[in-house]
Short mmCIF file of C-alpha atoms and ligand atoms in Angstrom, two decimals:
data_model
loop_
_atom_site.label_atom_id
_atom_site.label_comp_id
_atom_site.label_asym_id
_atom_site.label_seq_id
_atom_site.Cartn_x
_atom_site.Cartn_y
_atom_site.Cartn_z
CA MET A 1219 10.99 -2.68 -18.40
CA ASN A 1220 12.39 0.79 -17.23
CA ASP A 1221 15.23 -0.15 -14.57
CA ALA A 1222 14.53 2.72 -13.35
CA THR A 1223 11.08 1.76 -12.07
CA ARG A 1224 12.75 -0.91 -9.43
CA LYS A 1225 14.05 1.99 -7.89
CA PRO A 1226 14.37 0.88 -4.18
CA ILE A 1227 11.45 2.51 -2.18
CA ARG A 1228 13.10 5.26 0.41
CA LYS A 1229 10.91 7.87 0.90
CA ALA A 1230 7.04 7.90 2.32
CA VAL A 1231 4.59 10.76 2.28
CA PHE A 1232 1.95 10.59 4.64
CA PRO A 1233 -1.21 12.37 3.98
CA VAL A 1234 -2.45 13.97 7.17
CA ALA A 1235 -3.41 17.41 6.94
CA GLY A 1236 -7.16 16.46 7.23
CA LEU A 1237 -9.43 18.39 9.11
CA GLY A 1238 -11.13 15.10 11.45
CA THR A 1239 -14.27 16.54 11.79
CA ARG A 1240 -15.48 12.99 12.48
CA PHE A 1241 -14.24 12.76 15.68
CA LEU A 1242 -15.42 16.02 16.91
CA PRO A 1243 -14.78 17.36 19.73
CA ALA A 1244 -11.89 15.20 19.81
CA THR A 1245 -9.96 16.61 17.14
CA LYS A 1246 -10.47 20.01 18.01
CA ALA A 1247 -7.09 21.00 18.77
CA ILE A 1248 -5.36 17.54 18.84
CA PRO A 1249 -4.59 15.90 15.45
CA LYS A 1250 -7.35 12.58 14.87
CA GLU A 1251 -3.83 11.49 13.97
CA MET A 1252 -2.65 11.56 17.54
CA LEU A 1253 -5.58 9.51 18.75
CA PRO A 1254 -4.57 6.40 20.41
CA ILE A 1255 -5.15 2.74 19.97
CA ILE A 1256 -4.32 1.86 22.99
CA ASP A 1257 -0.69 3.49 23.96
CA ARG A 1258 0.01 4.81 20.30
CA PRO A 1259 -1.26 7.54 18.27
CA LEU A 1260 -2.46 6.12 14.71
CA ILE A 1261 0.21 7.79 13.43
CA GLN A 1262 2.86 6.01 14.84
CA TYR A 1263 1.46 2.45 13.12
CA ALA A 1264 2.01 3.33 9.61
CA VAL A 1265 5.14 4.78 11.20
CA ASP A 1266 6.24 1.54 12.63
CA GLU A 1267 5.18 -0.27 8.90
CA ALA A 1268 7.47 1.93 7.19
CA ARG A 1269 10.17 1.64 8.77
CA GLU A 1270 9.91 -2.24 8.98
CA ALA A 1271 9.33 -2.32 4.96
CA GLY A 1272 12.91 -0.23 5.49
CA ILE A 1273 11.26 2.58 4.05
CA GLU A 1274 13.64 5.66 5.26
CA GLN A 1275 12.63 9.31 5.05
CA LEU A 1276 9.09 10.43 6.18
CA ILE A 1277 6.92 12.86 4.50
CA PHE A 1278 4.28 14.35 5.69
CA VAL A 1279 1.76 16.39 4.55
CA THR A 1280 0.21 18.52 6.97
CA GLY A 1281 -1.81 21.49 7.89
CA ARG A 1282 -2.45 23.84 10.26
CA GLY A 1283 -3.08 22.11 13.98
CA LYS A 1284 -0.84 19.52 12.99
CA THR A 1285 2.14 20.11 14.76
CA ALA A 1286 1.40 17.67 17.69
CA ILE A 1287 2.54 15.08 14.70
CA VAL A 1288 5.90 16.45 13.75
CA GLU A 1289 6.69 17.53 17.65
CA HIS A 1290 5.97 13.28 18.33
CA PHE A 1291 8.60 11.66 16.24
CA ASP A 1292 11.43 14.41 17.11
CA MET A 1293 13.36 14.31 20.31
CA ALA A 1294 11.64 15.51 23.17
CA PHE A 1295 15.04 17.12 25.19
CA GLU A 1296 13.47 17.60 28.83
CA LEU A 1297 11.21 14.09 28.53
CA GLU A 1298 14.77 12.39 28.45
CA THR A 1299 16.52 14.20 31.11
CA THR A 1300 14.68 13.98 33.41
CA MET A 1301 13.52 10.03 32.65
CA LYS A 1302 17.57 9.54 32.77
CA GLU A 1303 17.72 11.31 35.80
CA ARG A 1304 14.90 9.53 37.72
CA ALA A 1305 16.25 6.15 35.94
CA LYS A 1306 13.70 4.89 33.75
CA THR A 1307 14.28 3.46 30.26
CA LEU A 1308 13.83 5.32 27.26
CA GLU A 1309 12.23 2.02 25.63
CA LEU A 1310 8.60 3.24 25.04
CA LEU A 1311 10.09 5.96 22.93
CA GLU A 1312 12.25 4.12 20.71
CA PRO A 1313 9.52 3.94 17.84
CA THR A 1314 8.96 8.19 17.94
CA ARG A 1315 13.23 7.99 16.48
CA ILE A 1316 13.79 9.35 13.39
CA GLN A 1317 17.78 9.92 12.34
CA PRO A 1318 18.07 13.85 12.06
CA GLY A 1319 16.98 15.00 8.51
CA ASN A 1320 14.64 11.55 7.95
CA LEU A 1321 11.73 14.14 9.19
CA VAL A 1322 10.19 16.39 6.35
CA ALA A 1323 7.29 18.18 6.81
CA VAL A 1324 5.06 20.40 3.96
CA ARG A 1325 1.94 22.37 4.11
CA GLN A 1326 -1.30 21.46 2.21
CA GLN A 1327 -2.53 24.81 2.14
CA VAL A 1328 -5.98 24.23 0.80
CA PRO A 1329 -8.13 20.98 1.35
CA LEU A 1330 -8.04 20.22 -2.23
CA GLY A 1331 -8.11 16.28 -2.64
CA LEU A 1332 -5.38 13.58 -1.54
CA GLY A 1333 -4.49 13.88 -4.84
CA HIS A 1334 -3.32 17.55 -4.18
CA ALA A 1335 -1.65 16.75 -1.19
CA ILE A 1336 0.23 14.31 -2.55
CA TRP A 1337 1.59 16.66 -5.54
CA CYS A 1338 2.54 19.32 -2.18
CA ALA A 1339 5.26 16.67 -1.43
CA ARG A 1340 6.63 16.76 -5.19
CA ALA A 1341 9.85 18.99 -4.18
CA ILE A 1342 11.28 16.30 -0.94
CA VAL A 1343 10.04 13.26 -3.69
CA GLY A 1344 12.05 14.27 -6.57
CA ASP A 1345 12.74 11.58 -8.72
CA GLU A 1346 12.55 8.86 -7.07
CA PRO A 1347 9.87 5.71 -6.93
CA PHE A 1348 7.93 6.53 -3.28
CA ALA A 1349 5.29 4.60 -1.28
CA ILE A 1350 2.19 6.21 0.02
CA PHE A 1351 0.34 5.62 3.59
CA LEU A 1352 -3.11 6.45 4.78
CA PRO A 1353 -3.14 6.02 8.06
CA ASP A 1354 -6.62 6.04 8.54
CA GLU A 1355 -7.00 2.63 7.25
CA LEU A 1356 -4.71 0.34 10.06
CA MET A 1357 -3.29 -2.72 8.61
CA ILE A 1358 -2.69 -5.75 10.37
CA GLY A 1359 0.30 -8.15 9.37
CA GLN A 1360 2.97 -10.40 9.16
CA PRO A 1361 4.32 -9.09 7.40
CA GLY A 1362 3.36 -5.78 7.44
CA CYS A 1363 1.22 -4.30 4.27
CA MET A 1364 3.94 -2.07 3.11
CA LYS A 1365 7.10 -5.33 3.15
CA GLN A 1366 4.39 -7.69 1.37
CA MET A 1367 4.43 -4.41 -1.32
CA VAL A 1368 8.24 -4.05 -1.47
CA GLU A 1369 8.77 -8.03 -1.77
CA ALA A 1370 6.06 -7.43 -4.52
CA TYR A 1371 7.77 -4.38 -5.98
CA GLY A 1372 10.96 -6.02 -5.96
CA GLU A 1373 9.51 -8.80 -8.20
CA LEU A 1374 7.44 -6.46 -10.81
CA GLY A 1375 8.71 -2.89 -10.28
CA GLY A 1376 6.14 -0.49 -11.52
CA ASN A 1377 3.34 0.97 -9.89
CA LEU A 1378 1.55 -0.55 -6.85
CA ILE A 1379 -1.54 -0.28 -4.96
CA SER A 1380 -2.79 -2.62 -2.13
CA VAL A 1381 -6.19 -4.24 -2.42
CA LEU A 1382 -9.44 -5.67 -0.42
CA GLU A 1383 -12.72 -6.99 -1.06
CA VAL A 1384 -15.78 -5.37 -0.08
CA PRO A 1385 -19.34 -5.93 0.16
CA GLN A 1386 -20.76 -4.86 -3.18
CA GLU A 1387 -23.04 -1.83 -1.35
CA GLU A 1388 -20.08 -0.18 0.22
CA VAL A 1389 -17.97 0.16 -2.99
CA SER A 1390 -18.92 3.87 -3.52
CA SER A 1391 -17.01 5.06 -0.52
CA TYR A 1392 -14.04 3.79 -2.19
CA GLY A 1393 -11.62 3.98 -5.26
CA VAL A 1394 -12.29 0.28 -7.09
CA ILE A 1395 -9.92 -1.12 -9.48
CA ALA A 1396 -10.63 -2.59 -12.50
CA PRO A 1397 -8.66 -6.16 -12.51
CA GLY A 1398 -7.11 -8.04 -15.30
CA GLU A 1399 -5.25 -11.12 -15.20
CA ARG A 1400 -4.36 -12.53 -11.33
CA ARG A 1401 -1.71 -14.40 -9.56
CA GLY A 1402 -1.44 -15.36 -6.65
CA ALA A 1403 -1.93 -12.43 -4.18
CA ILE A 1404 -0.65 -10.00 -7.49
CA THR A 1405 -3.79 -8.96 -9.40
CA GLU A 1406 -3.09 -6.69 -12.87
CA VAL A 1407 -4.80 -3.27 -12.64
CA LYS A 1408 -6.64 -2.26 -15.96
CA GLY A 1409 -8.08 0.42 -14.50
CA LEU A 1410 -8.93 2.56 -11.52
CA VAL A 1411 -12.06 4.64 -10.46
CA GLU A 1412 -13.20 7.05 -7.79
CA LYS A 1413 -16.33 6.40 -5.84
CA PRO A 1414 -18.35 4.46 -8.64
CA LYS A 1415 -21.96 3.92 -8.20
CA ARG A 1416 -22.58 0.79 -6.27
CA GLU A 1417 -24.18 -0.77 -10.11
CA ALA A 1418 -20.89 0.80 -12.26
CA ALA A 1419 -18.16 -0.23 -9.96
CA PRO A 1420 -15.46 -2.54 -12.51
CA SER A 1421 -15.36 -5.08 -9.36
CA ASN A 1422 -15.37 -5.18 -4.77
CA LEU A 1423 -11.96 -4.48 -5.12
CA ILE A 1424 -10.90 -1.10 -3.27
CA ILE A 1425 -7.84 0.68 -2.77
CA SER A 1426 -7.19 0.35 1.18
CA GLY A 1427 -4.55 3.11 1.19
CA ARG A 1428 -1.29 1.84 0.53
CA TYR A 1429 0.69 2.87 -2.73
CA ILE A 1430 3.90 2.50 -4.35
CA LEU A 1431 4.58 4.95 -6.89
CA GLN A 1432 6.35 6.19 -10.09
CA PRO A 1433 7.62 9.68 -9.74
CA GLU A 1434 5.30 10.30 -13.12
CA VAL A 1435 2.57 10.67 -10.88
CA MET A 1436 3.59 13.99 -10.26
CA ARG A 1437 3.35 15.01 -13.67
CA VAL A 1438 -0.15 13.77 -14.35
CA LEU A 1439 -1.37 15.36 -10.78
CA GLU A 1440 0.05 18.93 -12.27
CA SER A 1441 -2.49 18.58 -14.88
CA GLN A 1442 -5.36 16.25 -12.57
CA GLU A 1443 -8.83 17.77 -13.29
CA LYS A 1444 -10.87 17.57 -9.89
CA GLY A 1445 -12.97 14.66 -9.45
CA ALA A 1446 -15.16 12.52 -7.31
CA GLY A 1447 -16.67 15.14 -4.85
CA GLY A 1448 -14.68 17.99 -6.57
CA GLU A 1449 -11.52 16.60 -5.47
CA ILE A 1450 -8.34 16.28 -7.18
CA GLN A 1451 -7.89 12.54 -6.87
CA LEU A 1452 -5.36 10.25 -6.57
CA THR A 1453 -7.04 7.71 -8.28
CA ASP A 1454 -7.87 9.58 -11.34
CA ALA A 1455 -4.31 10.67 -11.58
CA MET A 1456 -2.97 6.61 -11.48
CA ALA A 1457 -5.60 5.79 -14.06
CA ARG A 1458 -4.13 7.96 -16.68
CA MET A 1459 -0.72 6.24 -16.06
CA ILE A 1460 -2.02 2.86 -16.54
CA GLY A 1461 -0.87 1.32 -19.90
CA GLN A 1462 2.53 3.62 -19.69
CA GLN A 1463 3.95 2.03 -16.66
CA PRO A 1464 3.12 -1.87 -14.83
CA PHE A 1465 0.46 -1.21 -12.90
CA HIS A 1466 -0.60 -3.99 -10.48
CA ALA A 1467 -2.76 -4.53 -7.11
CA VAL A 1468 -1.52 -6.74 -4.22
CA THR A 1469 -4.09 -8.52 -2.09
CA PHE A 1470 -2.63 -7.53 2.08
CA ALA A 1471 -2.72 -11.06 3.32
CA GLY A 1472 -4.30 -9.34 7.07
CA ARG A 1473 -6.60 -7.30 8.73
CA ARG A 1474 -7.45 -3.85 8.01
CA PHE A 1475 -9.20 -1.48 10.44
CA ASP A 1476 -11.08 1.58 9.32
CA CYS A 1477 -9.65 3.97 11.91
CA GLY A 1478 -11.56 7.15 9.90
CA SER A 1479 -15.06 5.80 11.45
CA LYS A 1480 -15.38 5.78 14.97
CA ALA A 1481 -16.72 2.31 15.31
CA GLY A 1482 -13.67 0.79 13.06
CA PHE A 1483 -11.57 2.62 15.41
CA VAL A 1484 -13.19 1.11 18.63
CA GLU A 1485 -13.02 -2.54 17.12
CA ALA A 1486 -9.33 -1.87 16.24
CA THR A 1487 -8.36 -0.94 19.66
CA LEU A 1488 -10.77 -3.96 20.99
CA ALA A 1489 -8.73 -6.35 18.80
CA LEU A 1490 -5.23 -5.35 19.66
CA ALA A 1491 -6.13 -4.80 23.39
CA LEU A 1492 -6.83 -8.47 23.20
CA GLU A 1493 -3.65 -9.90 21.81
CA ARG A 1494 -1.31 -7.92 23.66
CA ASP A 1495 0.37 -10.08 26.65
CA ASP A 1496 0.53 -7.20 28.48
CA MET A 1497 -3.27 -6.74 29.14
CA GLY A 1498 -5.64 -9.45 26.53
CA ALA A 1499 -6.71 -11.81 29.32
CA ASP A 1500 -7.66 -8.95 31.48
CA VAL A 1501 -9.48 -7.25 28.58
CA ARG A 1502 -11.32 -10.34 27.48
CA ALA A 1503 -12.23 -10.76 30.87
CA MET A 1504 -13.99 -7.25 30.91
CA ALA A 1505 -16.22 -8.04 27.29
CA HIS A 1506 -17.28 -11.26 28.88
CA ARG A 1507 -18.50 -9.25 32.00
CA LEU A 1508 -19.73 -6.13 29.61
CA LEU A 1509 -21.19 -8.66 27.47
CA GLY A 1510 -22.87 -10.33 30.04
CA ASP A 1511 -21.25 -13.86 29.37
C1 G1P B 2809 -9.71 7.85 -0.21
C2 G1P B 2809 -8.85 7.01 -1.74
C3 G1P B 2809 -9.81 6.08 -1.83
C4 G1P B 2809 -8.81 4.78 -1.26
C5 G1P B 2809 -9.54 5.27 0.65
C6 G1P B 2809 -9.44 3.87 1.27
O1 G1P B 2809 -10.64 8.07 0.21
O2 G1P B 2809 -9.08 7.86 -2.51
O3 G1P B 2809 -9.07 5.48 -3.84
O4 G1P B 2809 -10.08 3.99 -1.49
O5 G1P B 2809 -8.57 6.48 0.18
O6 G1P B 2809 -9.34 4.78 2.72
P1 G1P B 2809 -11.08 8.95 1.28
O7 G1P B 2809 -11.04 7.77 2.46
O8 G1P B 2809 -9.96 9.64 1.46
O9 G1P B 2809 -12.35 9.51 0.95
#
């Protein structure tokens, strides 16, 4: 295998240009990625997961009305000064601190699909392998999903996607893999199809919003035609790389919450609240009360 496909993963792309129409009116003036799961905006969980995996540079693919995401990871000078004057600790702001120069925002301008969003980051990604995080998918594990993937990447190089099993009736909402040989958590990827009909799906293993890709995908995306839903699909571009470079799936050992749906958002909030030392017991008692137990 070409050693270039084993270069360390230092950059991550976060496509965050979506309009968030499912959460209107909450998302009229606030990006959906800024909606909080308890006291952290959704985007913070993805960024924490990236940093845990050793990723240094964050590339946000944004659009109009999404500035709050960039502000969130900027230094808030007045806030910090006022807090210091009042002798308050700045510990709660710690996860929002990014090294100067390690946050880049590019604009998608037109919503042409996930593949197009990733392609918008090509100049910043350059000639390095990179990670992608879809922040709607909240992945909770120890270690986190991307760290598990980076460990697998150290062994396999090439391209990796995280997958998980869903009931067959749900496959048509996702990208689905045609699995090859399986070894523990690693499955060889023989094919990929975006939002197949239930009957045509090659498996029930779906792409769950985390990727490690080689920079060549940017060149493939350059000529990618529209696919499912009339959008330029990342899945279609990845499918064209199979056979050219190693391509594997990692089954994530952990839990995934689909925060792109309202019910999934509530589930994530409740699950994380129940686990917290500072509020778990109270929330459990409240849940019992509400359920009339
Ligand atoms: C996107 C991807 C799809 C993947 C899914 C995971 O779809 O295109 O392959 O399975 O994210 O959430 P979207 O949810 O944007 O329709």
